[in-house]
JSON list of C-alpha atoms in Angstrom, two decimals:
[
{"chain": "A", "resi": 1, "resn": "MET", "atom": "CA", "xyz": [0.00, 0.00, 0.00]},
{"chain": "A", "resi": 2, "resn": "LEU", "atom": "CA", "xyz": [2.80, 2.42, 0.94]},
{"chain": "A", "resi": 3, "resn": "LYS", "atom": "CA", "xyz": [4.54, 1.61, -2.35]},
{"chain": "A", "resi": 4, "resn": "LYS", "atom": "CA", "xyz": [1.39, 2.52, -4.32]},
{"chain": "A", "resi": 5, "resn": "ILE", "atom": "CA", "xyz": [1.08, 5.84, -2.47]},
{"chain": "A", "resi": 6, "resn": "ALA", "atom": "CA", "xyz": [4.75, 6.64, -3.15]},
{"chain": "A", "resi": 7, "resn": "ILE", "atom": "CA", "xyz": [4.31, 5.82, -6.86]},
{"chain": "A", "resi": 8, "resn": "GLY", "atom": "CA", "xyz": [1.19, 7.99, -6.95]},
{"chain": "A", "resi": 9, "resn": "VAL", "atom": "CA", "xyz": [3.05, 10.92, -5.38]},
{"chain": "A", "resi": 10, "resn": "VAL", "atom": "CA", "xyz": [5.97, 10.54, -7.83]},
{"chain": "A", "resi": 11, "resn": "VAL", "atom": "CA", "xyz": [3.57, 10.42, -10.79]},
{"chain": "A", "resi": 12, "resn": "LEU", "atom": "CA", "xyz": [1.73, 13.50, -9.52]},
{"chain": "A", "resi": 13, "resn": "VAL", "atom": "CA", "xyz": [5.01, 15.41, -9.09]},
{"chain": "A", "resi": 14, "resn": "LEU", "atom": "CA", "xyz": [6.10, 14.39, -12.60]},
{"chain": "A", "resi": 15, "resn": "ILE", "atom": "CA", "xyz": [2.77, 15.58, -14.05]},
{"chain": "A", "resi": 16, "resn": "VAL", "atom": "CA", "xyz": [3.10, 18.97, -12.31]},
{"chain": "A", "resi": 17, "resn": "LEU", "atom": "CA", "xyz": [6.71, 19.35, -13.48]},
{"chain": "A", "resi": 18, "resn": "GLY", "atom": "CA", "xyz": [5.69, 18.34, -17.01]},
{"chain": "A", "resi": 19, "resn": "LEU", "atom": "CA", "xyz": [2.85, 20.89, -17.06]},
{"chain": "A", "resi": 20, "resn": "ALA", "atom": "CA", "xyz": [5.24, 23.59, -15.84]},
{"chain": "A", "resi": 21, "resn": "ALA", "atom": "CA", "xyz": [7.75, 22.70, -18.56]},
{"chain": "A", "resi": 22, "resn": "MET", "atom": "CA", "xyz": [5.04, 23.18, -21.19]},
{"chain": "A", "resi": 23, "resn": "GLN", "atom": "CA", "xyz": [4.29, 26.77, -20.07]},
{"chain": "A", "resi": 24, "resn": "PRO", "atom": "CA", "xyz": [5.39, 29.61, -22.39]},
{"chain": "A", "resi": 25, "resn": "ASP", "atom": "CA", "xyz": [9.06, 30.61, -22.30]},
{"chain": "A", "resi": 26, "resn": "SER", "atom": "CA", "xyz": [8.20, 34.29, -21.82]},
{"chain": "A", "resi": 27, "resn": "TYR", "atom": "CA", "xyz": [5.52, 36.50, -20.28]},
{"chain": "A", "resi": 28, "resn": "ARG", "atom": "CA", "xyz": [3.99, 39.86, -21.10]},
{"chain": "A", "resi": 29, "resn": "VAL", "atom": "CA", "xyz": [1.82, 42.03, -18.85]},
{"chain": "A", "resi": 30, "resn": "GLN", "atom": "CA", "xyz": [0.23, 45.23, -20.11]},
{"chain": "A", "resi": 31, "resn": "ARG", "atom": "CA", "xyz": [-2.19, 47.81, -18.76]},
{"chain": "A", "resi": 32, "resn": "THR", "atom": "CA", "xyz": [-3.39, 51.04, -20.37]},
{"chain": "A", "resi": 33, "resn": "ILE", "atom": "CA", "xyz": [-5.06, 54.20, -19.11]},
{"chain": "A", "resi": 34, "resn": "ALA", "atom": "CA", "xyz": [-6.24, 57.46, -20.65]},
{"chain": "A", "resi": 35, "resn": "ILE", "atom": "CA", "xyz": [-4.95, 60.57, -18.88]},
{"chain": "A", "resi": 36, "resn": "LYS", "atom": "CA", "xyz": [-6.31, 64.06, -19.45]},
{"chain": "A", "resi": 37, "resn": "ALA", "atom": "CA", "xyz": [-2.88, 65.68, -19.77]},
{"chain": "A", "resi": 38, "resn": "PRO", "atom": "CA", "xyz": [-0.37, 66.23, -22.56]},
{"chain": "A", "resi": 39, "resn": "PRO", "atom": "CA", "xyz": [2.51, 63.76, -23.00]},
{"chain": "A", "resi": 40, "resn": "GLU", "atom": "CA", "xyz": [4.97, 66.52, -21.97]},
{"chain": "A", "resi": 41, "resn": "LYS", "atom": "CA", "xyz": [3.43, 66.53, -18.49]},
{"chain": "A", "resi": 42, "resn": "ILE", "atom": "CA", "xyz": [3.35, 62.73, -18.17]},
{"chain": "A", "resi": 43, "resn": "LEU", "atom": "CA", "xyz": [6.77, 61.84, -19.59]},
{"chain": "A", "resi": 44, "resn": "PRO", "atom": "CA", "xyz": [8.78, 63.35, -16.67]},
{"chain": "A", "resi": 45, "resn": "LEU", "atom": "CA", "xyz": [6.74, 61.28, -14.21]},
{"chain": "A", "resi": 46, "resn": "ILE", "atom": "CA", "xyz": [8.17, 58.20, -15.92]},
{"chain": "A", "resi": 47, "resn": "SER", "atom": "CA", "xyz": [11.58, 59.24, -17.24]},
{"chain": "A", "resi": 48, "resn": "ASP", "atom": "CA", "xyz": [12.76, 60.88, -14.00]},
{"chain": "A", "resi": 49, "resn": "PHE", "atom": "CA", "xyz": [13.00, 58.14, -11.39]},
{"chain": "A", "resi": 50, "resn": "HIS", "atom": "CA", "xyz": [12.87, 60.80, -8.64]},
{"chain": "A", "resi": 51, "resn": "ASN", "atom": "CA", "xyz": [9.19, 61.26, -9.58]},
{"chain": "A", "resi": 52, "resn": "TRP", "atom": "CA", "xyz": [8.23, 57.61, -9.12]},
{"chain": "A", "resi": 53, "resn": "THR", "atom": "CA", "xyz": [7.56, 58.20, -5.42]},
{"chain": "A", "resi": 54, "resn": "ALA", "atom": "CA", "xyz": [4.48, 60.19, -6.46]},
{"chain": "A", "resi": 55, "resn": "TRP", "atom": "CA", "xyz": [2.79, 57.34, -8.31]},
{"chain": "A", "resi": 56, "resn": "SER", "atom": "CA", "xyz": [4.56, 53.96, -8.15]},
{"chain": "A", "resi": 57, "resn": "PRO", "atom": "CA", "xyz": [2.49, 51.35, -6.28]},
{"chain": "A", "resi": 58, "resn": "TRP", "atom": "CA", "xyz": [5.61, 49.88, -4.67]},
{"chain": "A", "resi": 59, "resn": "GLU", "atom": "CA", "xyz": [7.14, 53.07, -3.27]},
{"chain": "A", "resi": 60, "resn": "LYS", "atom": "CA", "xyz": [5.03, 53.16, -0.10]},
{"chain": "A", "resi": 61, "resn": "LEU", "atom": "CA", "xyz": [5.32, 49.47, 0.79]},
{"chain": "A", "resi": 62, "resn": "ASP", "atom": "CA", "xyz": [8.53, 50.01, 2.74]},
{"chain": "A", "resi": 63, "resn": "PRO", "atom": "CA", "xyz": [9.00, 53.54, 4.17]},
{"chain": "A", "resi": 64, "resn": "ALA", "atom": "CA", "xyz": [12.59, 52.64, 5.14]},
{"chain": "A", "resi": 65, "resn": "MET", "atom": "CA", "xyz": [13.50, 51.50, 1.62]},
{"chain": "A", "resi": 66, "resn": "LYS", "atom": "CA", "xyz": [16.97, 52.66, 0.56]},
{"chain": "A", "resi": 67, "resn": "ARG", "atom": "CA", "xyz": [16.98, 54.39, -2.86]},
{"chain": "A", "resi": 68, "resn": "THR", "atom": "CA", "xyz": [20.03, 55.18, -4.97]},
{"chain": "A", "resi": 69, "resn": "PHE", "atom": "CA", "xyz": [19.96, 57.36, -8.10]},
{"chain": "A", "resi": 70, "resn": "SER", "atom": "CA", "xyz": [22.78, 57.63, -10.61]},
{"chain": "A", "resi": 71, "resn": "GLY", "atom": "CA", "xyz": [23.30, 58.88, -14.11]},
{"chain": "A", "resi": 72, "resn": "SER", "atom": "CA", "xyz": [21.63, 61.94, -15.53]},
{"chain": "A", "resi": 73, "resn": "PRO", "atom": "CA", "xyz": [18.01, 62.31, -14.39]},
{"chain": "A", "resi": 74, "resn": "LYS", "atom": "CA", "xyz": [15.44, 62.12, -17.19]},
{"chain": "A", "resi": 75, "resn": "ASP", "atom": "CA", "xyz": [17.99, 60.80, -19.68]},
{"chain": "A", "resi": 76, "resn": "LEU", "atom": "CA", "xyz": [19.38, 57.61, -21.17]},
{"chain": "A", "resi": 77, "resn": "GLY", "atom": "CA", "xyz": [21.41, 55.71, -18.63]},
{"chain": "A", "resi": 78, "resn": "ALA", "atom": "CA", "xyz": [19.56, 57.09, -15.60]},
{"chain": "A", "resi": 79, "resn": "VAL", "atom": "CA", "xyz": [19.57, 54.42, -12.90]},
{"chain": "A", "resi": 80, "resn": "TYR", "atom": "CA", "xyz": [17.37, 53.83, -9.88]},
{"chain": "A", "resi": 81, "resn": "ALA", "atom": "CA", "xyz": [18.33, 51.08, -7.44]},
{"chain": "A", "resi": 82, "resn": "TRP", "atom": "CA", "xyz": [16.43, 50.08, -4.34]},
{"chain": "A", "resi": 83, "resn": "GLU", "atom": "CA", "xyz": [16.86, 47.83, -1.35]},
{"chain": "A", "resi": 84, "resn": "GLY", "atom": "CA", "xyz": [14.10, 47.19, 1.11]},
{"chain": "A", "resi": 85, "resn": "ASP", "atom": "CA", "xyz": [12.23, 44.66, 3.18]},
{"chain": "A", "resi": 86, "resn": "ASP", "atom": "CA", "xyz": [10.67, 41.45, 1.87]},
{"chain": "A", "resi": 87, "resn": "LYS", "atom": "CA", "xyz": [7.74, 43.35, 0.33]},
{"chain": "A", "resi": 88, "resn": "VAL", "atom": "CA", "xyz": [9.93, 45.32, -2.10]},
{"chain": "A", "resi": 89, "resn": "GLY", "atom": "CA", "xyz": [13.13, 43.29, -2.19]},
{"chain": "A", "resi": 90, "resn": "ALA", "atom": "CA", "xyz": [16.08, 44.74, -4.09]},
{"chain": "A", "resi": 91, "resn": "GLY", "atom": "CA", "xyz": [16.63, 45.66, -7.68]},
{"chain": "A", "resi": 92, "resn": "ARG", "atom": "CA", "xyz": [17.71, 48.14, -10.30]},
{"chain": "A", "resi": 93, "resn": "MET", "atom": "CA", "xyz": [16.12, 50.01, -13.23]},
{"chain": "A", "resi": 94, "resn": "GLU", "atom": "CA", "xyz": [17.93, 51.74, -16.07]},
{"chain": "A", "resi": 95, "resn": "ILE", "atom": "CA", "xyz": [16.49, 53.88, -18.86]},
{"chain": "A", "resi": 96, "resn": "THR", "atom": "CA", "xyz": [17.64, 52.28, -22.11]},
{"chain": "A", "resi": 97, "resn": "GLY", "atom": "CA", "xyz": [15.41, 54.14, -24.57]},
{"chain": "A", "resi": 98, "resn": "LEU", "atom": "CA", "xyz": [13.82, 57.56, -24.42]},
{"chain": "A", "resi": 99, "resn": "THR", "atom": "CA", "xyz": [11.69, 59.46, -26.93]},
{"chain": "A", "resi": 100, "resn": "PRO", "atom": "CA", "xyz": [8.79, 61.87, -26.42]},
{"chain": "A", "resi": 101, "resn": "ALA", "atom": "CA", "xyz": [6.45, 58.92, -26.99]},
{"chain": "A", "resi": 102, "resn": "LYS", "atom": "CA", "xyz": [8.23, 56.05, -25.22]},
{"chain": "A", "resi": 103, "resn": "VAL", "atom": "CA", "xyz": [10.43, 55.15, -22.27]},
{"chain": "A", "resi": 104, "resn": "ASP", "atom": "CA", "xyz": [12.25, 51.79, -22.27]},
{"chain": "A", "resi": 105, "resn": "ILE", "atom": "CA", "xyz": [13.57, 50.47, -18.97]},
{"chain": "A", "resi": 106, "resn": "LYS", "atom": "CA", "xyz": [15.79, 47.49, -18.21]},
{"chain": "A", "resi": 107, "resn": "LEU", "atom": "CA", "xyz": [14.51, 46.07, -14.93]},
{"chain": "A", "resi": 108, "resn": "ASP", "atom": "CA", "xyz": [16.60, 43.73, -12.80]},
{"chain": "A", "resi": 109, "resn": "PHE", "atom": "CA", "xyz": [15.12, 42.18, -9.67]},
{"chain": "A", "resi": 110, "resn": "LEU", "atom": "CA", "xyz": [17.83, 40.88, -7.34]},
{"chain": "A", "resi": 111, "resn": "ARG", "atom": "CA", "xyz": [15.85, 39.86, -4.28]},
{"chain": "A", "resi": 112, "resn": "PRO", "atom": "CA", "xyz": [13.68, 38.01, -3.22]},
{"chain": "A", "resi": 113, "resn": "PHE", "atom": "CA", "xyz": [14.36, 36.20, -6.51]},
{"chain": "A", "resi": 114, "resn": "GLU", "atom": "CA", "xyz": [16.52, 37.15, -9.45]},
{"chain": "A", "resi": 115, "resn": "SER", "atom": "CA", "xyz": [14.70, 38.14, -12.60]},
{"chain": "A", "resi": 116, "resn": "HIS", "atom": "CA", "xyz": [15.49, 40.33, -15.60]},
{"chain": "A", "resi": 117, "resn": "CYS", "atom": "CA", "xyz": [12.88, 41.94, -17.81]},
{"chain": "A", "resi": 118, "resn": "LEU", "atom": "CA", "xyz": [12.06, 44.90, -20.00]},
{"chain": "A", "resi": 119, "resn": "THR", "atom": "CA", "xyz": [9.51, 47.56, -19.21]},
{"chain": "A", "resi": 120, "resn": "GLU", "atom": "CA", "xyz": [8.03, 49.98, -21.69]},
{"chain": "A", "resi": 121, "resn": "PHE", "atom": "CA", "xyz": [5.85, 53.02, -21.21]},
{"chain": "A", "resi": 122, "resn": "ALA", "atom": "CA", "xyz": [4.24, 54.16, -24.47]},
{"chain": "A", "resi": 123, "resn": "LEU", "atom": "CA", "xyz": [2.45, 57.52, -24.68]},
{"chain": "A", "resi": 124, "resn": "GLU", "atom": "CA", "xyz": [0.00, 58.24, -27.47]},
{"chain": "A", "resi": 125, "resn": "ASN", "atom": "CA", "xyz": [-1.50, 61.71, -27.76]},
{"chain": "A", "resi": 126, "resn": "LYS", "atom": "CA", "xyz": [-5.20, 61.68, -28.64]},
{"chain": "A", "resi": 127, "resn": "GLY", "atom": "CA", "xyz": [-6.34, 65.30, -28.45]},
{"chain": "A", "resi": 128, "resn": "GLU", "atom": "CA", "xyz": [-7.00, 66.21, -24.82]},
{"chain": "A", "resi": 129, "resn": "LEU", "atom": "CA", "xyz": [-6.10, 62.69, -23.72]},
{"chain": "A", "resi": 130, "resn": "THR", "atom": "CA", "xyz": [-2.85, 60.78, -23.64]},
{"chain": "A", "resi": 131, "resn": "THR", "atom": "CA", "xyz": [-3.05, 57.01, -23.63]},
{"chain": "A", "resi": 132, "resn": "VAL", "atom": "CA", "xyz": [-0.31, 55.50, -21.45]},
{"chain": "A", "resi": 133, "resn": "SER", "atom": "CA", "xyz": [0.48, 51.81, -21.88]},
{"chain": "A", "resi": 134, "resn": "TRP", "atom": "CA", "xyz": [2.69, 50.10, -19.30]},
{"chain": "A", "resi": 135, "resn": "THR", "atom": "CA", "xyz": [4.17, 46.82, -20.52]},
{"chain": "A", "resi": 136, "resn": "MET", "atom": "CA", "xyz": [6.55, 44.40, -18.84]},
{"chain": "A", "resi": 137, "resn": "SER", "atom": "CA", "xyz": [7.95, 41.36, -20.58]},
{"chain": "A", "resi": 138, "resn": "GLY", "atom": "CA", "xyz": [10.65, 38.85, -19.93]},
{"chain": "A", "resi": 139, "resn": "PRO", "atom": "CA", "xyz": [11.71, 35.24, -19.94]},
{"chain": "A", "resi": 140, "resn": "SER", "atom": "CA", "xyz": [9.89, 32.70, -17.81]},
{"chain": "A", "resi": 141, "resn": "ALA", "atom": "CA", "xyz": [12.39, 30.71, -15.78]},
{"chain": "A", "resi": 142, "resn": "PHE", "atom": "CA", "xyz": [11.28, 27.25, -14.68]},
{"chain": "A", "resi": 143, "resn": "LEU", "atom": "CA", "xyz": [10.30, 28.55, -11.23]},
{"chain": "A", "resi": 144, "resn": "THR", "atom": "CA", "xyz": [8.13, 31.23, -12.91]},
{"chain": "A", "resi": 145, "resn": "LYS", "atom": "CA", "xyz": [6.51, 28.54, -15.06]},
{"chain": "A", "resi": 146, "resn": "LEU", "atom": "CA", "xyz": [5.86, 26.42, -11.97]},
{"chain": "A", "resi": 147, "resn": "MET", "atom": "CA", "xyz": [4.30, 29.37, -10.13]},
{"chain": "A", "resi": 148, "resn": "GLY", "atom": "CA", "xyz": [2.30, 30.14, -13.27]},
{"chain": "A", "resi": 149, "resn": "LEU", "atom": "CA", "xyz": [0.38, 26.92, -12.79]},
{"chain": "A", "resi": 150, "resn": "MET", "atom": "CA", "xyz": [-1.23, 28.53, -9.74]},
{"chain": "A", "resi": 151, "resn": "VAL", "atom": "CA", "xyz": [-1.22, 32.24, -10.62]},
{"chain": "A", "resi": 152, "resn": "SER", "atom": "CA", "xyz": [-0.14, 34.01, -13.80]},
{"chain": "A", "resi": 153, "resn": "MET", "atom": "CA", "xyz": [2.26, 36.94, -13.96]},
{"chain": "A", "resi": 154, "resn": "ASP", "atom": "CA", "xyz": [-0.67, 38.99, -15.25]},
{"chain": "A", "resi": 155, "resn": "LYS", "atom": "CA", "xyz": [-2.68, 38.28, -12.11]},
{"chain": "A", "resi": 156, "resn": "MET", "atom": "CA", "xyz": [0.36, 38.80, -9.86]},
{"chain": "A", "resi": 157, "resn": "ILE", "atom": "CA", "xyz": [1.34, 42.26, -11.10]},
{"chain": "A", "resi": 158, "resn": "GLY", "atom": "CA", "xyz": [-1.56, 43.45, -13.25]},
{"chain": "A", "resi": 159, "resn": "LYS", "atom": "CA", "xyz": [-3.34, 45.02, -10.27]},
{"chain": "A", "resi": 160, "resn": "ASP", "atom": "CA", "xyz": [-0.15, 46.86, -9.32]},
{"chain": "A", "resi": 161, "resn": "PHE", "atom": "CA", "xyz": [0.10, 48.26, -12.86]},
{"chain": "A", "resi": 162, "resn": "GLU", "atom": "CA", "xyz": [-3.54, 49.39, -12.66]},
{"chain": "A", "resi": 163, "resn": "ALA", "atom": "CA", "xyz": [-2.92, 51.07, -9.29]},
{"chain": "A", "resi": 164, "resn": "GLY", "atom": "CA", "xyz": [0.26, 52.74, -10.56]},
{"chain": "A", "resi": 165, "resn": "LEU", "atom": "CA", "xyz": [-1.43, 54.07, -13.68]},
{"chain": "A", "resi": 166, "resn": "ALA", "atom": "CA", "xyz": [-4.37, 55.37, -11.61]},
{"chain": "A", "resi": 167, "resn": "ASN", "atom": "CA", "xyz": [-1.88, 57.15, -9.31]},
{"chain": "A", "resi": 168, "resn": "MET", "atom": "CA", "xyz": [-0.05, 58.55, -12.34]},
{"chain": "A", "resi": 169, "resn": "LYS", "atom": "CA", "xyz": [-3.35, 59.82, -13.75]},
{"chain": "A", "resi": 170, "resn": "ALA", "atom": "CA", "xyz": [-4.20, 61.56, -10.46]},
{"chain": "A", "resi": 171, "resn": "VAL", "atom": "CA", "xyz": [-0.79, 63.27, -10.34]},
{"chain": "A", "resi": 172, "resn": "ALA", "atom": "CA", "xyz": [-0.76, 64.27, -14.03]},
{"chain": "A", "resi": 173, "resn": "GLU", "atom": "CA", "xyz": [-4.30, 65.65, -14.01]},
{"chain": "A", "resi": 174, "resn": "LYS", "atom": "CA", "xyz": [-3.66, 68.02, -11.06]}
]
């Protein structure tokens, strides 16, 4: 009887590992909002990491979080690094592309788990409104694929993107 239970557990583990292995090799999360402000007012909220404290959903999770800024603010190569408690972990962002309509950011999470991805903010002017799209994409490591069996990246961070964009909207429309 014990042998049958052990075989059943091994088979179940193999099925779960097999399902995880069949998950996509990359992920993409995107949220969009319309803001009643010109792109020139919104772009500095994104391209100057000093302004993220006004709208980022993660900035208030750890009031003691250590922030480090380097490079030229609002320009290519600007870097924002953070180190905090378990809620925010540690990581680094660097602006790798910057136009009046788009900001590209290389995002490296170091703790609680290492992960590397790309983030893009696209701004599209539509008269009185500017549509802001926040996209994050990256490779899915095996652990990410395994976690994805229970909850997708979209469900894990989509709500944070929505909250961040709503905060950005409130700041930009003042």
